[in-house]
Coordinates of C-alpha atoms in Angstrom, one line a residue:
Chain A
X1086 CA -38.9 56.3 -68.7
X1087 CA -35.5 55.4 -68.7
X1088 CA -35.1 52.6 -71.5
X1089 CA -31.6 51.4 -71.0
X1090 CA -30.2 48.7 -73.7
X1091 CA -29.8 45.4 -72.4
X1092 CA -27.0 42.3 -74.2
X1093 CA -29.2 40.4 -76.3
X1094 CA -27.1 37.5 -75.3
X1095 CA -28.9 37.6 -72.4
X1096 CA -32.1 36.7 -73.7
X1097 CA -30.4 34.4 -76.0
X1098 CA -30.9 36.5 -79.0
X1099 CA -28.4 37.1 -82.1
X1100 CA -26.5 40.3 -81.2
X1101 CA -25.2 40.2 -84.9
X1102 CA -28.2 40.5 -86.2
X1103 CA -30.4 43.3 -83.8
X1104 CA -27.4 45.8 -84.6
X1105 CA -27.7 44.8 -88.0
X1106 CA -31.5 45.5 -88.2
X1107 CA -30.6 49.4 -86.3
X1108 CA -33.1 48.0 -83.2
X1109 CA -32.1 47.8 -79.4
X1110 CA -33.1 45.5 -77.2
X1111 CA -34.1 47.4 -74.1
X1112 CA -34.5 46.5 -70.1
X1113 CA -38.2 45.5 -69.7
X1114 CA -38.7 46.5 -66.4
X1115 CA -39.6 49.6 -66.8
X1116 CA -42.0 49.8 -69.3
X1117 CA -43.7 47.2 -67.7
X1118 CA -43.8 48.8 -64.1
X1119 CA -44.6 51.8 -66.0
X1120 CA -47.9 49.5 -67.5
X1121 CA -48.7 47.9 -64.4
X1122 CA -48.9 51.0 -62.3
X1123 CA -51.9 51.9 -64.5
X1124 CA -53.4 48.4 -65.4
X1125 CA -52.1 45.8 -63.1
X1126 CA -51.7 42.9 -65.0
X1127 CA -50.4 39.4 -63.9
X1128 CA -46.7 39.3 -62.8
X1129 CA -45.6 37.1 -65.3
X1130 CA -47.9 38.0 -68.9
X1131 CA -44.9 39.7 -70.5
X1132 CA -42.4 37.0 -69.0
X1133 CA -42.1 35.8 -73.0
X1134 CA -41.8 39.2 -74.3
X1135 CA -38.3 41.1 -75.4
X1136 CA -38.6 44.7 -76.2
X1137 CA -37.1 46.2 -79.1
X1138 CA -37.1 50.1 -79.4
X1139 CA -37.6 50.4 -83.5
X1140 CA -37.5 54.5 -83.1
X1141 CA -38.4 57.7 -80.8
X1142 CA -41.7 56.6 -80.9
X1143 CA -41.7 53.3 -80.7
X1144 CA -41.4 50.1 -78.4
X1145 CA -42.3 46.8 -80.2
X1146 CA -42.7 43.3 -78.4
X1147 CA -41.8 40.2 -79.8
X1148 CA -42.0 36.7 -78.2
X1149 CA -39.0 35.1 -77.3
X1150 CA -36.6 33.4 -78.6
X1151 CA -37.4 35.3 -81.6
X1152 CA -35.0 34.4 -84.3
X1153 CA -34.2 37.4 -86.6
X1154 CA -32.9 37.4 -89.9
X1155 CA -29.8 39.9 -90.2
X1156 CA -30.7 40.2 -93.7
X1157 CA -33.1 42.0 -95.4
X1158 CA -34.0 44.8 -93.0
X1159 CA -37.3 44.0 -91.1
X1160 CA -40.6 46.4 -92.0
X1161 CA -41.6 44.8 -88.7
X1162 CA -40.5 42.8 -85.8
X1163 CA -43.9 41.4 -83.5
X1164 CA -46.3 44.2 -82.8
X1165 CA -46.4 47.7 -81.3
X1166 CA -46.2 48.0 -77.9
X1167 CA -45.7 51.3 -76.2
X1168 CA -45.7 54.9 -78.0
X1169 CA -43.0 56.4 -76.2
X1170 CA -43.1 60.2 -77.6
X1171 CA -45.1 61.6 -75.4
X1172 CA -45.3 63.1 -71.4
X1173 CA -47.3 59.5 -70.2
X1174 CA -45.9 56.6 -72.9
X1175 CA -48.9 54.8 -73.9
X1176 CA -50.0 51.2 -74.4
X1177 CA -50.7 50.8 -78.4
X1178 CA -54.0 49.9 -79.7
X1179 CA -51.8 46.3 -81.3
X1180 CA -50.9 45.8 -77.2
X1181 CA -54.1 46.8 -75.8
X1182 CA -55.8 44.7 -77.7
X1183 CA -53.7 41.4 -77.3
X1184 CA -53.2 41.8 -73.2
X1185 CA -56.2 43.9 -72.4
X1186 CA -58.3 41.1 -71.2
X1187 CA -56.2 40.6 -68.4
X1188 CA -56.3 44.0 -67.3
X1189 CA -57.7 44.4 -63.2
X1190 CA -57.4 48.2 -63.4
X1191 CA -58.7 51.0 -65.4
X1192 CA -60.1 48.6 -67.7
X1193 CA -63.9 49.5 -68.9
X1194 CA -66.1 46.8 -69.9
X1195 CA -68.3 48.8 -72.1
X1196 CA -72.0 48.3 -72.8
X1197 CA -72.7 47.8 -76.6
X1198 CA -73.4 51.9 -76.8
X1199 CA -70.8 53.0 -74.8
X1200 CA -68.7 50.2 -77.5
X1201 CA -70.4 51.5 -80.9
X1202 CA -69.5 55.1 -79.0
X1203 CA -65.7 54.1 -79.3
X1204 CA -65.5 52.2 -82.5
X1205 CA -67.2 55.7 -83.6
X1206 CA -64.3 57.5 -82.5
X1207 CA -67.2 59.1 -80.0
X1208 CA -66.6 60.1 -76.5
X1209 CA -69.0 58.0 -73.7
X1210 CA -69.7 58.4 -70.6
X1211 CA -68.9 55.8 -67.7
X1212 CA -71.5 54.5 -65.4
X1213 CA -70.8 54.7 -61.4
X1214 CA -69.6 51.1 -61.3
X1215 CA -67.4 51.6 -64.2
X1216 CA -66.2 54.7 -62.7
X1217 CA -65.3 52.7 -59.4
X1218 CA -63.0 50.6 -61.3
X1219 CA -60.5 53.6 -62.5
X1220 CA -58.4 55.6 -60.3
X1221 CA -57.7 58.2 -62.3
X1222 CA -57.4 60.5 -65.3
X1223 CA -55.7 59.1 -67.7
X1224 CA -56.0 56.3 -70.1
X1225 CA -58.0 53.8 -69.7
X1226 CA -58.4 49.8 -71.7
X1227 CA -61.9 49.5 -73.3
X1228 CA -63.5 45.7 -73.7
X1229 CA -66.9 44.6 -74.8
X1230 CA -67.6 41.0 -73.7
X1231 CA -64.4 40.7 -72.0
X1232 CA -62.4 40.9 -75.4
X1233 CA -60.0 44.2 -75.7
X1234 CA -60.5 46.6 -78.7
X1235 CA -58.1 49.9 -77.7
X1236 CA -57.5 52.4 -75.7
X1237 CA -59.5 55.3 -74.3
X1238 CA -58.7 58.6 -72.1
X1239 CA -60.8 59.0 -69.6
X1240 CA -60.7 63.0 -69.0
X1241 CA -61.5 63.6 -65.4
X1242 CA -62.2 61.7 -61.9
X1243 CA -62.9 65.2 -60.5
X1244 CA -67.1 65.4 -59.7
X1245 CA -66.9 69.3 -60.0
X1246 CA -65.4 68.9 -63.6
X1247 CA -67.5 69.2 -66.3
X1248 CA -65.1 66.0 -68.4
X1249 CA -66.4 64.1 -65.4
X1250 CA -66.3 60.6 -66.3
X1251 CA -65.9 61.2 -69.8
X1252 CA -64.0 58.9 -72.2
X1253 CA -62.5 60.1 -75.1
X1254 CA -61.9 57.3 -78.0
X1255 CA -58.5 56.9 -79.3
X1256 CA -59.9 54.2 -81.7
X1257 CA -57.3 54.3 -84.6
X1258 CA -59.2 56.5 -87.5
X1259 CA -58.2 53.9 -90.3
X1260 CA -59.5 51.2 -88.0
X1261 CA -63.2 53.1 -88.0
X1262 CA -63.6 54.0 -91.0
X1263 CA -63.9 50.6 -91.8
X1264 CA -66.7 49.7 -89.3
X1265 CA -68.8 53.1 -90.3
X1266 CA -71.0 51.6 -93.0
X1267 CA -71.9 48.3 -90.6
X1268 CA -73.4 47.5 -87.0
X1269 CA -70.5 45.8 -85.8
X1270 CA -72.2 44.5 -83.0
X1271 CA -75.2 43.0 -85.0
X1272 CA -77.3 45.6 -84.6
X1273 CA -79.3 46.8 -87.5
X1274 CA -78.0 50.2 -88.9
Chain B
X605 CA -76.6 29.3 -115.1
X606 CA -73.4 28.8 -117.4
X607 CA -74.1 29.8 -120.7
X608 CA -73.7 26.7 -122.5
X609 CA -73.6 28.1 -126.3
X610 CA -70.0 29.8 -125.5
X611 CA -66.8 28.5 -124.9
X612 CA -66.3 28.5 -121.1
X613 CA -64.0 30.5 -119.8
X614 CA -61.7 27.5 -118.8
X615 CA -62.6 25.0 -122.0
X616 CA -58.5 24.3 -121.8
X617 CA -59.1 22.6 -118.4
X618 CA -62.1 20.2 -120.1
X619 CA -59.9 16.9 -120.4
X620 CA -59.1 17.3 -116.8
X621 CA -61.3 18.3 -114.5
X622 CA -63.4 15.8 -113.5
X623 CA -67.2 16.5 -113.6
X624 CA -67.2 19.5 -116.2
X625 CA -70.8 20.4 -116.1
X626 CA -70.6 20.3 -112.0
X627 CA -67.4 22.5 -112.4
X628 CA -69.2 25.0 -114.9
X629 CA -72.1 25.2 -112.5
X630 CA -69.7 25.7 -109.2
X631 CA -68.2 28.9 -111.0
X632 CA -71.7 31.0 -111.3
X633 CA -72.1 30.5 -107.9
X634 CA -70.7 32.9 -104.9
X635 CA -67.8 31.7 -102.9
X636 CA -68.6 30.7 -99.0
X637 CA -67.3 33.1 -96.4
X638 CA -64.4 31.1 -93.9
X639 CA -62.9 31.9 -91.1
X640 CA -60.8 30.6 -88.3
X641 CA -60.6 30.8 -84.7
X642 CA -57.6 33.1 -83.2
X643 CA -56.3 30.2 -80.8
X644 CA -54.1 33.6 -79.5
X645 CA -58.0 34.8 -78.0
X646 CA -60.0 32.4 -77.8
X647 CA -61.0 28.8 -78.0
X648 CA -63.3 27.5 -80.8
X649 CA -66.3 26.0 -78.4
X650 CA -66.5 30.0 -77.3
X651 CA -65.9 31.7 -80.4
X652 CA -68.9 28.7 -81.5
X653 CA -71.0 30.3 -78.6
X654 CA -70.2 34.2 -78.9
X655 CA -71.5 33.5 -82.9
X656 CA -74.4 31.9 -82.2
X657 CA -75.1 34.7 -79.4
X658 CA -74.5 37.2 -82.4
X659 CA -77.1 34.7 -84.8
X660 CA -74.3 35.2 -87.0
X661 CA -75.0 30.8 -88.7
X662 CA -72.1 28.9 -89.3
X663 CA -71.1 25.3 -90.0
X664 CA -67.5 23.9 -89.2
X665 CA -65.7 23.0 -91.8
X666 CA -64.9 18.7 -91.5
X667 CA -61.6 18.9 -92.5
X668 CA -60.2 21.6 -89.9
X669 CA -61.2 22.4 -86.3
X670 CA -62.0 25.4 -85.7
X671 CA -62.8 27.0 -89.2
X672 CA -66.4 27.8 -89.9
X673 CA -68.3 28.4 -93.4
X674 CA -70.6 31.7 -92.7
X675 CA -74.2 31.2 -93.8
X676 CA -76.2 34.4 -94.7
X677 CA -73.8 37.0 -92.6
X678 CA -73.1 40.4 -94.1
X679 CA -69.8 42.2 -93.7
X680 CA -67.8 39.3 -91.7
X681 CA -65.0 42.2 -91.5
X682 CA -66.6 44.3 -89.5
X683 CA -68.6 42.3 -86.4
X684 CA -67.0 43.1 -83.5
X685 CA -65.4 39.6 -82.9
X686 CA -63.7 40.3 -86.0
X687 CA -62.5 43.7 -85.0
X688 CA -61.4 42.3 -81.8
X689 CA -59.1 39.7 -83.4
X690 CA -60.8 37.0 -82.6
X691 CA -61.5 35.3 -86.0
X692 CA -59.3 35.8 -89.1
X693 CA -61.8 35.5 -92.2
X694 CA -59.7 33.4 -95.0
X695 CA -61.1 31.4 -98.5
X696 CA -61.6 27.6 -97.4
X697 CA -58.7 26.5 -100.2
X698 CA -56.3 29.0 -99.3
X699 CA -56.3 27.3 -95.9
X700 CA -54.7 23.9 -97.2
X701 CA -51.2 25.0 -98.0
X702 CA -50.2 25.3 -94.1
X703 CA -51.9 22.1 -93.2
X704 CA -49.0 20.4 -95.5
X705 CA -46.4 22.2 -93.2
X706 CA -46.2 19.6 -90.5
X707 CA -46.2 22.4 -88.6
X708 CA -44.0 21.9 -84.9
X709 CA -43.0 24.8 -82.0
X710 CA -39.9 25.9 -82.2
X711 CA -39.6 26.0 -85.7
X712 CA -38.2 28.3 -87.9
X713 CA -40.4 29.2 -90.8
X714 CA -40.5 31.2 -94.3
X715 CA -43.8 33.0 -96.0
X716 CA -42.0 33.8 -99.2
X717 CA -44.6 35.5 -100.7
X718 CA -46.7 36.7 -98.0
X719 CA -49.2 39.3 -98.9
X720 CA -51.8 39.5 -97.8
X721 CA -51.2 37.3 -95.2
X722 CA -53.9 35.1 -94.5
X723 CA -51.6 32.1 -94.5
X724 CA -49.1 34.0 -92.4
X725 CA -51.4 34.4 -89.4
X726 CA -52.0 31.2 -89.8
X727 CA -48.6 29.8 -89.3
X728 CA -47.5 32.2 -86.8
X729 CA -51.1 31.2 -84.5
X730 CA -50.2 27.7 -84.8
X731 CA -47.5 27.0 -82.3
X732 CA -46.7 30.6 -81.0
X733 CA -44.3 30.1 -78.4
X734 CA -40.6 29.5 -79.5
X735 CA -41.5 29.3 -83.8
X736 CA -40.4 32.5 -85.5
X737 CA -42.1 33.4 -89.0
X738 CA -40.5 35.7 -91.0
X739 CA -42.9 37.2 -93.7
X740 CA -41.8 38.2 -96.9
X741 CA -43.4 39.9 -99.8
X742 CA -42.0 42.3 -103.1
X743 CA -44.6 44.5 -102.7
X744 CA -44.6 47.0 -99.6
X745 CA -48.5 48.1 -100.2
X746 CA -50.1 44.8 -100.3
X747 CA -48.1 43.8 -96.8
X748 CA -50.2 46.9 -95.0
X749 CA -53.0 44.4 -94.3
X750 CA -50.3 42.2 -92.7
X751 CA -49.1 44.3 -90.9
X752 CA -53.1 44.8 -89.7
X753 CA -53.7 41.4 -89.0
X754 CA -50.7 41.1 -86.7
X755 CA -52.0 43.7 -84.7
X756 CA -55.5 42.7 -84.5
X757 CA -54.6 39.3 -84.0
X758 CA -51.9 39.4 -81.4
X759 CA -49.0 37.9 -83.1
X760 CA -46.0 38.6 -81.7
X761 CA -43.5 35.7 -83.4
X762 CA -43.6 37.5 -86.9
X763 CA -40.9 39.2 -88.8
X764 CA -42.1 41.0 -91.7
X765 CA -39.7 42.2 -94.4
X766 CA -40.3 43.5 -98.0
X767 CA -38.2 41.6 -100.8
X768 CA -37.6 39.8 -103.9
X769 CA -38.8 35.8 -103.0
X770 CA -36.3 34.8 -105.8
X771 CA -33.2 36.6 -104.7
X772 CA -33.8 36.8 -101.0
X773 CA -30.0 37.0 -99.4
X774 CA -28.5 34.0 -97.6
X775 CA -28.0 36.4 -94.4
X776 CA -32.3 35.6 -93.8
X777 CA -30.7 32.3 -92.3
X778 CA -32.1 28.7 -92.9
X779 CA -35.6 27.3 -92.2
X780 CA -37.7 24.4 -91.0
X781 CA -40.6 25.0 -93.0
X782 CA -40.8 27.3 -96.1
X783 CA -44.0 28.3 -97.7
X784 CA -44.0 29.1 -101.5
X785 CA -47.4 30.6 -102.8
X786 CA -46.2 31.8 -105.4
X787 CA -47.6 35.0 -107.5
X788 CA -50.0 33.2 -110.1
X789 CA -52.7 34.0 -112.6
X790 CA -55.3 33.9 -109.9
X791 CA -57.7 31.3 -111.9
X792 CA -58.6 29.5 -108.9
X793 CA -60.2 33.1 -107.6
X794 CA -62.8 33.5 -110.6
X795 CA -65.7 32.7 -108.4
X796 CA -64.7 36.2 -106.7
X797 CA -63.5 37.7 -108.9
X798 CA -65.2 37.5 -112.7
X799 CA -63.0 39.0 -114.9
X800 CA -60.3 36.2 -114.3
X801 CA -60.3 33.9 -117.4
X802 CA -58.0 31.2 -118.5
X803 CA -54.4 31.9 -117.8
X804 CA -52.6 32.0 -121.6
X805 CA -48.9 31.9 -123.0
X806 CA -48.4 36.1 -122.1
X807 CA -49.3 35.1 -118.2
X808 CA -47.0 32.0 -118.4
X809 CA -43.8 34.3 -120.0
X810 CA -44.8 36.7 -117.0
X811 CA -44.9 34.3 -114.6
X812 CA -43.5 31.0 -114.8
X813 CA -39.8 32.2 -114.8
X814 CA -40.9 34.3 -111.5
X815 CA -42.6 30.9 -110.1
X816 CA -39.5 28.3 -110.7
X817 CA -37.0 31.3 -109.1
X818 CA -38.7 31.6 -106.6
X819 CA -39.6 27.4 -106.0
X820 CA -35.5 27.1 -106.3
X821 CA -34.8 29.9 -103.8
X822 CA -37.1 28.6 -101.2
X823 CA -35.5 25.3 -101.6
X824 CA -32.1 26.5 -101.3
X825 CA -33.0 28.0 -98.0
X826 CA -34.7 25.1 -96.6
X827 CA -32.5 23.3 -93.9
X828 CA -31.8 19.3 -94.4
X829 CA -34.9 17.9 -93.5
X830 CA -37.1 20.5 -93.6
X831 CA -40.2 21.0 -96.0
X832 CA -40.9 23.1 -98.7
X833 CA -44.5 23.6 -99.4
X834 CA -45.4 25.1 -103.0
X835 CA -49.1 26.6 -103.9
X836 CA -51.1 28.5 -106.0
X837 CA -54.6 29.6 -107.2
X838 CA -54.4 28.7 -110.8
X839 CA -55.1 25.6 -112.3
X840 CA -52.7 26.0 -115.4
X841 CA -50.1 23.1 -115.2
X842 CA -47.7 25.5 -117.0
X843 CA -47.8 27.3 -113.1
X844 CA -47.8 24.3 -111.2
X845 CA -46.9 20.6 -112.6
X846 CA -44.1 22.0 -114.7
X847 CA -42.9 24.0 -112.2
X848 CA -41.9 21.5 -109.8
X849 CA -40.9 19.0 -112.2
X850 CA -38.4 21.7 -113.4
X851 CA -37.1 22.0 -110.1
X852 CA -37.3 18.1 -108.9
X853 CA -35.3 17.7 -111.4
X854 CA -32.3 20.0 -110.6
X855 CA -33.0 19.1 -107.4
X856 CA -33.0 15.3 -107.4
X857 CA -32.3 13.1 -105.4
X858 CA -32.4 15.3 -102.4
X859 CA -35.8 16.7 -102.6
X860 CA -38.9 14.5 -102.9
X861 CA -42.8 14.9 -103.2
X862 CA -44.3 13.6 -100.8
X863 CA -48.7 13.3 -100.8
X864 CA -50.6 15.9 -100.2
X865 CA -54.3 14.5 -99.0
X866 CA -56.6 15.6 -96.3
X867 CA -58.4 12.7 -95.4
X868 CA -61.6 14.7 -95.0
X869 CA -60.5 17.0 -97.5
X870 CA -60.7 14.9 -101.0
X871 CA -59.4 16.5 -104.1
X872 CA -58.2 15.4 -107.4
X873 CA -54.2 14.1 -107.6
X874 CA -51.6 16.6 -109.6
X875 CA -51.3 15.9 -113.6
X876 CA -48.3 13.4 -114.9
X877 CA -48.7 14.7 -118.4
X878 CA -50.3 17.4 -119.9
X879 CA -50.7 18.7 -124.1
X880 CA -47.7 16.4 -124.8
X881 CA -45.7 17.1 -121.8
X882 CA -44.9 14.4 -119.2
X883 CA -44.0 15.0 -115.4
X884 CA -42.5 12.7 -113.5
X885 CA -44.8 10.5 -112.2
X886 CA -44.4 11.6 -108.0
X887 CA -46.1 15.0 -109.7
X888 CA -49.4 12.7 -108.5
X889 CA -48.2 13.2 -105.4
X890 CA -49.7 17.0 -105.3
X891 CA -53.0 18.0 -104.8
X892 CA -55.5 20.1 -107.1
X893 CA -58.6 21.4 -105.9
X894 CA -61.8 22.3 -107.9
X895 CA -64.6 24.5 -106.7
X896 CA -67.3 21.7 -107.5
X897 CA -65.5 19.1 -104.9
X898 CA -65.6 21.5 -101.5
X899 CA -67.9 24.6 -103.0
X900 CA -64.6 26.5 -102.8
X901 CA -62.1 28.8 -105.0
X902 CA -59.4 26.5 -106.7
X903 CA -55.7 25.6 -105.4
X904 CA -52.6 23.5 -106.4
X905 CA -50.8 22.2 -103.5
X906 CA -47.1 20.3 -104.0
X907 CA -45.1 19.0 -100.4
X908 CA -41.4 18.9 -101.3
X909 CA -39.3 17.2 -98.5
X910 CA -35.6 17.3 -98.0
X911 CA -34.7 13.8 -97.7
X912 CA -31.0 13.9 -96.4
X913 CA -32.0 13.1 -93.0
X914 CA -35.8 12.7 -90.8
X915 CA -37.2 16.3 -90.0

């Protein structure tokens, strides 16, 4: 992915104070063709959005005009977006969450096992119609009642594979432990 | 039941809290679970319906749309609506300070003292498009669940930094709206947390030189016309009342207190004078809540407004 910086005058941002926080403000285009390829979401949902790369590993999104202070440095600036340091950059559990929803491709609206499954860090299984919905191997957005909780990886599209149709959770860790002593979905333990 | 044959644990607060027995009483009993509706996810009439689905009871709260009391419901933290950032669970009181904001896109606005950050989120859900709120706290470890909520929430206008409220450098720019909730002694949590007792003189030398810095910074920083709102969790006057009269008065005539009422929301009016001390009188202007009056935790709540020009 070829993230090029872009002038921050452009988006009507203080130049002053990006280069004084040590972020760039990179060209959106191709993170979000490199989204949309996988997900297809509506042309404009990330109209509002500028792009900051914070380090190797990471794109964050803020909504624009965001008005940055030059002064102290920023822990933070809007919400992880796009883990950049691997092979296939991937949409963060922060974005997947917050856009997932309007996902129309290799989005899997979960049953409430298949969702305990992936809050549990557990792999699942798809069902045929789920499967229909992905075209691929690779990762895929997980919902339960339409609402977006993270990301998965869904192993294999191939029928002779034994990962056929298999999702593997990337649930954060710290996220589950804290749902491990409940039913988060009301049911009893 | 209160034990009666003891002091109370607040016995200073007896001349001034109205109802004492009522007020005893309210302290033995559990605080009410509150949360709020992400307006970033989802509306309240369908978070309302996906609840009931869940027979999770609720009742909305009559002084703010779309914040519901929890009846009965274990472990509000980890139902999957919660996980999926579509409620933010935050103590009934603690929601008041923002609702003294005057809140309006496009603004600019300071969380001095952020951690945790339940007020945070709920500034930065308010008007999300074109308001920038740049979080602040001195203490890096209690912004981590920040930095959570943001995520789980979707917030995306938030700058989170990690720095003295008092001395925070004039390069942070100017602001519409400034919220000071200040670091306190934590009275007005006793119903959660029981080994709070009456703040005394070694809390005030900690804390009311921290308090009035930090007041004075946050006004300083305020742009003409713009609002300062100033909160805490105690009761002690020496935290609150005194504060801002220290600071009104340095900062006279430009700053003035305006009311703080909720017309669904009564509460008792801040203190003019207190063990020999007198405020000045607009101190009646700011609002004090007891946990008899709404069954919640306890707050102080002062709205200071630059008055060089309308905001």
């Amino acid at each position: 992915m070829n993230l090029s910086p872009i002038d921050p005058n452009r988006l009507g941002l203080d130049a002053t104070n990006i280069d004084a926080q040590g972020i760039t403000l990179v060209n959106p285009e191709p993170i979000i063709t490199h989204i949309n390829a996988r997900f297809r979401f509506p042309s404009d949902l990330f109209d509002d959005l500028a792009f900051f790369q914070v380090s190797h590993k990471i794109i964050r999104a803020a909504s624009l005009p965001i008005q940055i202070p030059q002064k102290p440095t920023a822990d933070r600036i809007g919400i992880d977006f796009l883990r950049i340091d691997m092979a296939n950059p991937r949409m963060t559990t922060s974005a997947a969450m917050t856009w997932g929803r309007h996902a129309t491709s290799n989005a899997i609206d979960t049953t409430s096992e298949q969702c305990e499954l992936f809050l549990g860090r557990k792999p699942f299984e798809l069902t045929t119609s789920q499967h229909h919905r992905c075209t691929g191997r690779g990762f895929v957005l997980i919902r339960y009642l339409g609402y977006a909780l993270g990301v998965g990886f869904l192993e294999s599209t191939r029928r002779d594979d034994e990962n056929f149709g298999r999702v593997r959770s990337m649930y954060p860790r710290a996220y589950s432990t804290e749902v491990q002593q409940t039913s988060p979905l009301g049911n009893p333990s | 039941m209160p034990n009666f044959d003891s002091p109370p644990r607040f016995e200073r607060y007896r001349e001034i809290v109205p109802c004492w027995q009522d007020f005893l009483r309210a302290l033995e009993r559990p605080l009410p679970t509150c949360i709020w509706a992400n307006p970033l996810k989802i509306t309240s009439g369908q978070l309302e319906a996906l609840l009931a689905e869940q027979r999770i009871d609720f009742e909305p709260l009559p002084w703010r749309s779309g914040a519901y009391r929890l009846l009965n419901t274990p472990h509000p933290g980890s139902r999957i609506a919660f996980l999926a950032g579509l409620y933010q669970i935050q103590e009934e009181a603690s929601m008041l300070p923002v609702e003294f904001m005057d809140l309006k896109p496009g603004q600019r606005i300071l969380d001095a003292c952020a951690a945790p950050g339940s007020k945070t989120t709920q500034i930065a859900t308010r008007h999300p498009r074109g308001t920038t709120v740049v979080a602040n706290d001195r203490n890096y470890r209690r912004m981590r669940p920040l930095a959570r909520s943001v995520d789980r929430l979707g917030i995306t206008n938030t700058v989170i930094t990690v720095h003295d409220a008092s001395n925070l450098p004039g390069q942070i720019g100017t602001f519409d709206r400034v919220l000071a909730d200040v670091p306190c002694s934590g009275e007005g949590t006793s119903r959660k947390n029981r080994d709070i007792s009456a703040a005394d003189e070694t809390d005030f030398s900690n804390l009311c030189g921290v308090q009035r810095a930090i007041l004075k910074r946050c006004l300083e920083l305020c742009r003409p016309g713009g609002r300062v709102v100033y909160s805490t969790c105690t009761w002690a006057p020496e935290e609150n009342e005194a504060i801002v009269d220290d600071v009104l008065r340095e900062f006279s005539p430009r700053w003035k207190l305006i009311p703080a009422r909720l017309p669904r929301f009564p509460a008792s009016p801040g203190l003019v004078h207190w063990r020999g001390q007198r405020f000045d009188d607009q101190l009646e202007n700011a609002l004090r809540v007891y946990p008899h009056q709404h069954d919640t935790g306890g707050f102080f709540v002062a709205v200071l407004q630059h008055t060089c020009c309308p905001s």
